[in-house]
Amino acid sequence: MGEIGLNQFAPYLLNRVMARWNVDLQEALKDYDLTTAKMRTLAVLSIAPGLTINELSLFTVIEQSTMSRTLDSLEDQGLIRRRTREDDLRVREVMLTDEGSATFQRFWPTMYGHFSDLFEGIDEDEYQAFVVTLHKLVRNQQKLDQRPESP
């Protein structure tokens, strides 16, 4: 670590950025009676309706037990509904209700504003290069996840 220092250690920088992003969003979410987990769930369901709890856990980066509690709360708020998948009665899909969709649409400008602030001064080419690099990191992480564990 001493050779490169914290300011050149990408995992440290990513953690710093994401920690601040989460704190800023959590503060903004209070006005909408949402948590970070609820917001992520509404955001994912707004573009991919009909996901299962396992799929939602994967796409929102939230543990399944937390996702289960989050869905219970969102359902109590009337923001989502669960239904049995037509072709497989063992599978339950999660959908936004009209109120859930409206809640996300009310929050989206705030979220997009934070996104815009985060990337202020970064031009389109830099942003695209950053996203390409992040996709490579995700692929590398997926390869690591598939390696057998060492004894």
Short mmCIF file of C-alpha atoms in Angstrom, two decimals:
data_model
loop_
_atom_site.label_atom_id
_atom_site.label_comp_id
_atom_site.label_asym_id
_atom_site.label_seq_id
_atom_site.Cartn_x
_atom_site.Cartn_y
_atom_site.Cartn_z
CA MET A 1 0.00 0.00 0.00
CA GLY A 2 2.85 2.34 0.83
CA GLU A 3 4.14 2.23 -2.75
CA ILE A 4 0.97 3.66 -4.28
CA GLY A 5 -0.79 5.47 -1.43
CA LEU A 6 -4.51 5.73 -0.77
CA ASN A 7 -5.11 8.38 -3.42
CA GLN A 8 -3.89 5.98 -6.10
CA PHE A 9 -5.67 2.89 -4.72
CA ALA A 10 -8.83 2.54 -6.81
CA PRO A 11 -10.88 0.47 -4.28
CA TYR A 12 -10.35 3.18 -1.66
CA LEU A 13 -11.42 5.91 -4.09
CA LEU A 14 -14.49 3.94 -5.21
CA ASN A 15 -15.49 3.42 -1.57
CA ARG A 16 -15.07 7.12 -0.82
CA VAL A 17 -17.22 8.14 -3.78
CA MET A 18 -19.95 5.60 -3.02
CA ALA A 19 -20.01 6.36 0.71
CA ARG A 20 -20.60 10.04 -0.03
CA TRP A 21 -23.17 9.21 -2.76
CA ASN A 22 -25.10 7.04 -0.29
CA VAL A 23 -25.02 9.65 2.50
CA ASP A 24 -26.25 12.39 0.15
CA LEU A 25 -29.04 10.21 -1.24
CA GLN A 26 -30.11 8.99 2.19
CA GLU A 27 -30.60 12.59 3.26
CA ALA A 28 -32.64 13.39 0.14
CA LEU A 29 -34.70 10.19 0.50
CA LYS A 30 -36.10 11.27 3.87
CA ASP A 31 -38.41 13.72 2.09
CA TYR A 32 -39.93 10.80 0.13
CA ASP A 33 -40.25 8.33 3.03
CA LEU A 34 -37.76 6.04 1.29
CA THR A 35 -34.59 4.24 2.30
CA THR A 36 -31.65 3.49 0.02
CA ALA A 37 -32.87 -0.11 -0.35
CA LYS A 38 -36.39 1.05 -1.25
CA MET A 39 -35.08 3.58 -3.76
CA ARG A 40 -32.85 1.02 -5.45
CA THR A 41 -35.76 -1.41 -5.64
CA LEU A 42 -38.12 1.16 -7.16
CA ALA A 43 -35.41 2.24 -9.62
CA VAL A 44 -34.72 -1.31 -10.82
CA LEU A 45 -38.41 -2.19 -11.06
CA SER A 46 -39.06 0.98 -13.06
CA ILE A 47 -36.89 -0.39 -15.87
CA ALA A 48 -37.23 -4.15 -15.29
CA PRO A 49 -40.69 -5.07 -13.98
CA GLY A 50 -41.54 -8.60 -12.95
CA LEU A 51 -38.27 -9.58 -11.29
CA THR A 52 -38.02 -12.18 -8.54
CA ILE A 53 -36.58 -11.45 -5.11
CA ASN A 54 -33.30 -13.14 -6.11
CA GLU A 55 -33.04 -11.04 -9.26
CA LEU A 56 -33.85 -7.87 -7.33
CA SER A 57 -31.20 -8.72 -4.74
CA LEU A 58 -28.62 -9.10 -7.51
CA PHE A 59 -29.50 -5.91 -9.41
CA THR A 60 -29.91 -3.72 -6.32
CA VAL A 61 -26.80 -5.11 -4.58
CA ILE A 62 -28.86 -5.84 -1.47
CA GLU A 63 -28.74 -9.07 0.54
CA GLN A 64 -31.79 -11.28 0.06
CA SER A 65 -32.88 -11.03 3.72
CA THR A 66 -32.80 -7.23 3.54
CA MET A 67 -34.59 -7.33 0.19
CA SER A 68 -37.34 -9.47 1.67
CA ARG A 69 -37.95 -6.93 4.45
CA THR A 70 -37.73 -4.07 1.95
CA LEU A 71 -40.39 -5.67 -0.25
CA ASP A 72 -42.65 -6.22 2.76
CA SER A 73 -42.36 -2.54 3.63
CA LEU A 74 -42.86 -1.36 0.03
CA GLU A 75 -45.94 -3.58 -0.21
CA ASP A 76 -47.30 -2.12 3.06
CA GLN A 77 -46.79 1.36 1.56
CA GLY A 78 -48.69 0.30 -1.56
CA LEU A 79 -45.67 0.88 -3.82
CA ILE A 80 -45.22 -2.69 -5.12
CA ARG A 81 -47.30 -5.80 -5.60
CA ARG A 82 -46.26 -9.42 -5.91
CA ARG A 83 -47.87 -11.90 -8.24
CA THR A 84 -47.37 -15.51 -9.18
CA ARG A 85 -45.61 -16.00 -12.50
CA GLU A 86 -48.08 -17.38 -15.03
CA ASP A 87 -45.77 -20.06 -16.44
CA ASP A 88 -44.39 -21.18 -13.04
CA LEU A 89 -46.65 -20.97 -10.00
CA ARG A 90 -43.65 -21.41 -7.67
CA VAL A 91 -42.16 -18.05 -8.75
CA ARG A 92 -43.36 -14.69 -7.46
CA GLU A 93 -42.69 -11.58 -9.51
CA VAL A 94 -42.53 -8.06 -8.13
CA MET A 95 -44.15 -5.15 -9.94
CA LEU A 96 -44.51 -1.45 -9.21
CA THR A 97 -47.99 -0.20 -8.48
CA ASP A 98 -49.10 3.08 -10.03
CA GLU A 99 -48.23 4.75 -6.73
CA GLY A 100 -44.80 3.10 -6.73
CA SER A 101 -44.14 4.34 -10.24
CA ALA A 102 -45.33 7.84 -9.30
CA THR A 103 -43.11 7.83 -6.20
CA PHE A 104 -40.06 6.91 -8.26
CA GLN A 105 -40.92 9.56 -10.88
CA ARG A 106 -41.13 12.18 -8.11
CA PHE A 107 -37.75 11.13 -6.72
CA TRP A 108 -35.92 10.65 -10.05
CA PRO A 109 -35.14 14.37 -10.63
CA THR A 110 -33.46 14.51 -7.21
CA MET A 111 -31.46 11.37 -7.92
CA TYR A 112 -30.49 12.61 -11.39
CA GLY A 113 -29.46 15.95 -9.89
CA HIS A 114 -27.07 14.17 -7.52
CA PHE A 115 -25.75 12.14 -10.46
CA SER A 116 -25.18 15.31 -12.50
CA ASP A 117 -23.41 17.00 -9.58
CA LEU A 118 -21.16 13.98 -9.11
CA PHE A 119 -20.02 14.05 -12.73
CA GLU A 120 -19.73 17.82 -13.08
CA GLY A 121 -16.62 18.75 -15.07
CA ILE A 122 -16.33 15.28 -16.61
CA ASP A 123 -16.91 15.30 -20.35
CA GLU A 124 -18.80 12.62 -22.27
CA ASP A 125 -15.65 10.83 -23.48
CA GLU A 126 -14.25 10.64 -19.94
CA TYR A 127 -17.59 9.39 -18.63
CA GLN A 128 -17.86 6.70 -21.32
CA ALA A 129 -14.27 5.56 -20.64
CA PHE A 130 -15.08 5.38 -16.92
CA VAL A 131 -18.18 3.24 -17.57
CA VAL A 132 -16.22 0.92 -19.88
CA THR A 133 -13.60 0.50 -17.16
CA LEU A 134 -16.27 -0.21 -14.55
CA HIS A 135 -17.77 -2.91 -16.80
CA LYS A 136 -14.35 -4.52 -17.05
CA LEU A 137 -14.06 -4.48 -13.26
CA VAL A 138 -17.49 -6.11 -12.96
CA ARG A 139 -16.48 -8.84 -15.42
CA ASN A 140 -13.24 -9.42 -13.50
CA GLN A 141 -15.21 -9.67 -10.26
CA GLN A 142 -17.60 -12.19 -11.83
CA LYS A 143 -14.63 -14.32 -12.90
CA LEU A 144 -13.29 -14.20 -9.33
CA ASP A 145 -16.71 -15.22 -8.01
CA GLN A 146 -16.57 -18.37 -10.17
CA ARG A 147 -13.15 -19.53 -8.98
CA PRO A 148 -13.13 -22.46 -6.59
CA GLU A 149 -12.34 -21.45 -3.05
CA SER A 150 -8.88 -22.36 -1.84
CA PRO A 151 -8.61 -24.67 1.18
#
